[in-house]
PDB file of C-alpha atoms in Angstrom:
ATOM      1  CA  MET A   1      76.749-107.273  -9.474  1.00 58.00           C
ATOM      2  CA  LYS A   2      77.936-103.715  -8.885  1.00 57.00           C
ATOM      3  CA  TYR A   3      77.157-102.956 -12.503  1.00 53.00           C
ATOM      4  CA  GLN A   4      73.559-104.203 -12.107  1.00 56.00           C
ATOM      5  CA  LEU A   5      73.049-102.149  -8.928  1.00 53.00           C
ATOM      6  CA  LEU A   6      74.332 -99.051 -10.692  1.00 53.00           C
ATOM      7  CA  ILE A   7      71.947 -99.523 -13.620  1.00 58.00           C
ATOM      8  CA  LEU A   8      69.048-100.235 -11.254  1.00 54.00           C
ATOM      9  CA  SER A   9      69.747 -97.105  -9.168  1.00 60.00           C
ATOM     10  CA  LEU A  10      69.967 -94.984 -12.357  1.00 53.00           C
ATOM     11  CA  PHE A  11      66.682 -96.404 -13.582  1.00 54.00           C
ATOM     12  CA  ILE A  12      64.930 -95.718 -10.247  1.00 59.00           C
ATOM     13  CA  SER A  13      66.301 -92.165 -10.025  1.00 57.00           C
ATOM     14  CA  CYS A  14      65.177 -91.419 -13.586  1.00 51.00           C
ATOM     15  CA  PHE A  15      61.756 -92.762 -12.767  1.00 52.00           C
ATOM     16  CA  LEU A  16      61.435 -90.736  -9.533  1.00 52.00           C
ATOM     17  CA  PHE A  17      62.919 -87.442 -10.724  1.00 55.00           C
ATOM     18  CA  GLY A  18      62.072 -87.504 -14.418  1.00 53.00           C
ATOM     19  CA  CYS A  19      59.995 -84.865 -16.209  1.00 46.00           C
ATOM     20  CA  SER A  20      56.293 -85.385 -16.669  1.00 46.00           C
ATOM     21  CA  HIS A  21      54.446 -84.434 -19.855  1.00 45.00           C
ATOM     22  CA  ASP A  22      52.760 -81.490 -18.093  1.00 47.00           C
ATOM     23  CA  ASP A  23      56.027 -79.675 -17.423  1.00 46.00           C
ATOM     24  CA  GLU A  24      56.918 -76.661 -19.526  1.00 45.00           C
ATOM     25  CA  PRO A  25      60.087 -76.884 -21.572  1.00 46.00           C
ATOM     26  CA  LEU A  26      63.045 -74.931 -20.301  1.00 48.00           C
ATOM     27  CA  GLY A  27      62.338 -71.217 -20.462  1.00 48.00           C
ATOM     28  CA  GLY A  28      58.587 -71.830 -20.945  1.00 48.00           C
ATOM     29  CA  LYS A  29      56.787 -70.173 -18.051  1.00 50.00           C
ATOM     30  CA  ASP A  30      59.639 -67.879 -17.039  1.00 49.00           C
ATOM     31  CA  LYS A  31      60.234 -66.633 -20.561  1.00 47.00           C
ATOM     32  CA  PRO A  32      58.951 -63.046 -20.999  1.00 48.00           C
ATOM     33  CA  THR A  33      56.316 -62.530 -23.645  1.00 47.00           C
ATOM     34  CA  GLN A  34      57.236 -60.757 -26.849  1.00 49.00           C
ATOM     35  CA  GLN A  35      54.031 -58.681 -26.822  1.00 51.00           C
ATOM     36  CA  THR A  36      55.645 -55.367 -25.928  1.00 53.00           C
ATOM     37  CA  GLU A  37      58.315 -55.728 -28.615  1.00 66.00           C
ATOM     38  CA  ASP A  38      55.928 -56.910 -31.319  1.00 86.00           C
ATOM     39  CA  THR A  39      52.896 -54.799 -30.389  1.00 95.00           C
ATOM     40  CA  ARG A  40      51.942 -52.286 -33.048  1.00 97.00           C
ATOM     41  CA  TYR A  41      50.390 -48.930 -32.226  1.00 98.00           C
ATOM     42  CA  TYR A  42      48.563 -46.535 -34.516  1.00 98.00           C
ATOM     43  CA  VAL A  43      48.005 -42.812 -34.023  1.00 98.00           C
ATOM     44  CA  LYS A  44      45.117 -40.675 -35.220  1.00 98.00           C
ATOM     45  CA  TYR A  45      45.667 -36.921 -35.342  1.00 98.00           C
ATOM     46  CA  GLU A  46      42.764 -34.484 -35.509  1.00 98.00           C
ATOM     47  CA  ALA A  47      42.896 -30.708 -35.903  1.00 98.00           C
ATOM     48  CA  TYR A  48      40.163 -28.091 -36.077  1.00 96.00           C
ATOM     49  CA  MET A  49      41.068 -24.421 -36.536  1.00 93.00           C
ATOM     50  CA  PRO A  50      38.514 -22.263 -38.358  1.00 89.00           C
ATOM     51  CA  LEU A  51      39.938 -18.862 -39.257  1.00 82.00           C
ATOM     52  CA  GLY A  52      36.811 -17.155 -40.562  1.00 76.00           C
ATOM     53  CA  TYR A  53      37.817 -16.176 -44.109  1.00 71.00           C
ATOM     54  CA  SER A  54      38.796 -17.925 -47.303  1.00 67.00           C
ATOM     55  CA  TYR A  55      42.428 -17.870 -48.447  1.00 72.00           C
ATOM     56  CA  THR A  56      43.645 -18.985 -45.047  1.00 84.00           C
ATOM     57  CA  SER A  57      46.458 -21.376 -44.302  1.00 91.00           C
ATOM     58  CA  ARG A  58      47.386 -23.622 -41.376  1.00 94.00           C
ATOM     59  CA  LYS A  59      50.686 -25.424 -40.965  1.00 97.00           C
ATOM     60  CA  ILE A  60      50.362 -28.899 -39.448  1.00 98.00           C
ATOM     61  CA  THR A  61      53.423 -30.664 -38.000  1.00 98.00           C
ATOM     62  CA  PHE A  62      53.311 -34.181 -36.512  1.00 98.00           C
ATOM     63  CA  ILE A  63      55.182 -37.487 -36.053  1.00 98.00           C
ATOM     64  CA  THR A  64      54.579 -40.620 -38.150  1.00 98.00           C
ATOM     65  CA  GLU A  65      56.360 -43.950 -38.541  1.00 97.00           C
ATOM     66  CA  LYS A  66      58.625 -42.105 -41.030  1.00 97.00           C
ATOM     67  CA  GLY A  67      59.522 -39.256 -38.644  1.00 97.00           C
ATOM     68  CA  GLU A  68      58.358 -35.651 -38.601  1.00 98.00           C
ATOM     69  CA  GLN A  69      55.936 -34.590 -41.329  1.00 98.00           C
ATOM     70  CA  SER A  70      54.714 -31.068 -42.082  1.00 98.00           C
ATOM     71  CA  PHE A  71      52.410 -29.457 -44.621  1.00 97.00           C
ATOM     72  CA  SER A  72      49.996 -26.547 -45.053  1.00 97.00           C
ATOM     73  CA  ILE A  73      46.250 -26.787 -45.606  1.00 95.00           C
ATOM     74  CA  ALA A  74      43.445 -24.328 -46.319  1.00 91.00           C
ATOM     75  CA  GLU A  75      40.698 -26.444 -44.747  1.00 92.00           C
ATOM     76  CA  ASP A  76      39.372 -25.758 -41.235  1.00 92.00           C
ATOM     77  CA  GLN A  77      39.558 -29.428 -40.272  1.00 96.00           C
ATOM     78  CA  TRP A  78      42.109 -32.218 -40.821  1.00 98.00           C
ATOM     79  CA  GLU A  79      42.488 -35.847 -39.720  1.00 98.00           C
ATOM     80  CA  GLY A  80      45.195 -38.423 -40.410  1.00 98.00           C
ATOM     81  CA  THR A  81      46.000 -41.945 -39.180  1.00 98.00           C
ATOM     82  CA  TYR A  82      49.562 -43.307 -39.168  1.00 98.00           C
ATOM     83  CA  GLY A  83      51.527 -46.343 -38.026  1.00 97.00           C
ATOM     84  CA  PRO A  84      52.607 -48.843 -37.065  1.00 98.00           C
ATOM     85  CA  LEU A  85      54.602 -47.239 -34.264  1.00 98.00           C
ATOM     86  CA  LYS A  86      56.400 -48.714 -31.264  1.00 96.00           C
ATOM     87  CA  LYS A  87      55.930 -48.297 -27.543  1.00 96.00           C
ATOM     88  CA  GLY A  88      57.943 -45.327 -26.289  1.00 97.00           C
ATOM     89  CA  THR A  89      57.450 -43.221 -29.435  1.00 98.00           C
ATOM     90  CA  LYS A  90      56.992 -39.525 -28.595  1.00 98.00           C
ATOM     91  CA  LEU A  91      54.109 -38.140 -30.621  1.00 98.00           C
ATOM     92  CA  TYR A  92      53.183 -34.506 -31.103  1.00 98.00           C
ATOM     93  CA  LEU A  93      50.806 -32.410 -33.140  1.00 98.00           C
ATOM     94  CA  GLN A  94      51.216 -28.705 -33.804  1.00 98.00           C
ATOM     95  CA  VAL A  95      48.685 -26.604 -35.721  1.00 97.00           C
ATOM     96  CA  GLU A  96      49.691 -23.035 -36.492  1.00 95.00           C
ATOM     97  CA  ARG A  97      47.904 -20.229 -38.344  1.00 92.00           C
ATOM     98  CA  GLU A  98      50.149 -19.239 -41.238  1.00 90.00           C
ATOM     99  CA  SER A  99      48.207 -16.679 -43.231  1.00 81.00           C
ATOM    100  CA  GLY A 100      44.856 -15.030 -43.707  1.00 75.00           C
ATOM    101  CA  GLY A 101      41.793 -15.216 -41.557  1.00 71.00           C
ATOM    102  CA  ASN A 102      41.260 -13.945 -38.106  1.00 67.00           C
ATOM    103  CA  ARG A 103      40.682 -15.582 -34.809  1.00 61.00           C
ATOM    104  CA  THR A 104      37.096 -16.623 -34.276  1.00 64.00           C
ATOM    105  CA  GLU A 105      35.102 -17.214 -31.121  1.00 78.00           C
ATOM    106  CA  ILE A 106      34.990 -20.940 -31.908  1.00 85.00           C
ATOM    107  CA  VAL A 107      36.946 -23.424 -29.791  1.00 92.00           C
ATOM    108  CA  CYS A 108      39.823 -24.910 -31.791  1.00 94.00           C
ATOM    109  CA  TYR A 109      41.511 -28.208 -30.944  1.00 97.00           C
ATOM    110  CA  ALA A 110      44.455 -30.470 -31.674  1.00 98.00           C
ATOM    111  CA  ARG A 111      43.928 -34.087 -30.584  1.00 98.00           C
ATOM    112  CA  ILE A 112      46.034 -37.262 -30.453  1.00 98.00           C
ATOM    113  CA  SER A 113      44.344 -40.676 -30.203  1.00 98.00           C
ATOM    114  CA  VAL A 114      46.239 -43.985 -30.048  1.00 98.00           C
ATOM    115  CA  CYS A 115      45.201 -47.615 -30.501  1.00 98.00           C
ATOM    116  CA  ARG A 116      47.059 -50.842 -29.805  1.00 97.00           C
ATOM    117  CA  GLU A 117      46.770 -53.492 -32.524  1.00 95.00           C
ATOM    118  CA  LYS A 118      43.037 -53.764 -33.368  1.00 94.00           C
ATOM    119  CA  GLU A 119      41.699 -52.093 -30.227  1.00 97.00           C
ATOM    120  CA  PRO A 120      39.651 -48.889 -30.538  1.00 98.00           C
ATOM    121  CA  PHE A 121      41.348 -45.486 -30.584  1.00 98.00           C
ATOM    122  CA  VAL A 122      41.560 -43.700 -27.229  1.00 98.00           C
ATOM    123  CA  ILE A 123      42.163 -39.947 -26.855  1.00 98.00           C
ATOM    124  CA  LYS A 124      45.550 -39.547 -25.151  1.00 98.00           C
ATOM    125  CA  ALA A 125      46.238 -35.804 -25.527  1.00 98.00           C
ATOM    126  CA  GLU A 126      44.262 -32.727 -26.501  1.00 98.00           C
ATOM    127  CA  HIS A 127      44.715 -28.956 -26.583  1.00 98.00           C
ATOM    128  CA  ARG A 128      41.514 -26.906 -26.778  1.00 97.00           C
ATOM    129  CA  GLU A 129      41.535 -23.143 -26.955  1.00 94.00           C
ATOM    130  CA  LYS A 130      39.231 -20.343 -28.040  1.00 90.00           C
ATOM    131  CA  GLU A 131      40.644 -17.939 -30.635  1.00 80.00           C
ATOM    132  CA  ALA A 132      43.805 -20.016 -31.092  1.00 85.00           C
ATOM    133  CA  SER A 133      46.516 -19.237 -33.597  1.00 89.00           C
ATOM    134  CA  LEU A 134      48.815 -22.010 -32.288  1.00 95.00           C
ATOM    135  CA  LEU A 135      47.858 -25.400 -30.841  1.00 97.00           C
ATOM    136  CA  TYR A 136      50.343 -27.979 -29.549  1.00 98.00           C
ATOM    137  CA  THR A 137      49.866 -31.322 -27.805  1.00 98.00           C
ATOM    138  CA  SER A 138      52.078 -34.354 -27.228  1.00 98.00           C
ATOM    139  CA  TYR A 139      51.969 -37.903 -25.886  1.00 98.00           C
ATOM    140  CA  THR A 140      54.482 -40.743 -25.462  1.00 98.00           C
ATOM    141  CA  ILE A 141      53.112 -44.237 -26.165  1.00 98.00           C
ATOM    142  CA  ASP A 142      53.275 -46.059 -22.824  1.00 95.00           C
ATOM    143  CA  PHE A 143      50.545 -48.720 -22.630  1.00 92.00           C
TER     144      PHE A 143
END
């Protein structure tokens, strides 16, 4: 008799306090999303520094997914897209006149744009200056 009452009380308590099918499994709703850890960011660098004469050189230094990169170019304009990168990455772009040319009256710029996953690029940092021989801008990915 006691055994039957025990089984009956267990059955009733399971019925009253049991989980429904709509409940999330343990850790379901309270579990943080992995979006910030798995989110990929891409950076687009743009530089424009006309120096007025041929045989000019500009040194461009910037951060990619492989670390700091640097090279020299003769062209007035340069653009490059790199990634994937992670949130918190400190980006920078430096454009420096190395040789030849003179400063012109044209506004020069160094620009950093960032996109998250497949979203459009958004300008995050820019340095504009007339008659520049050195441009520097930086941004830390934080969105």
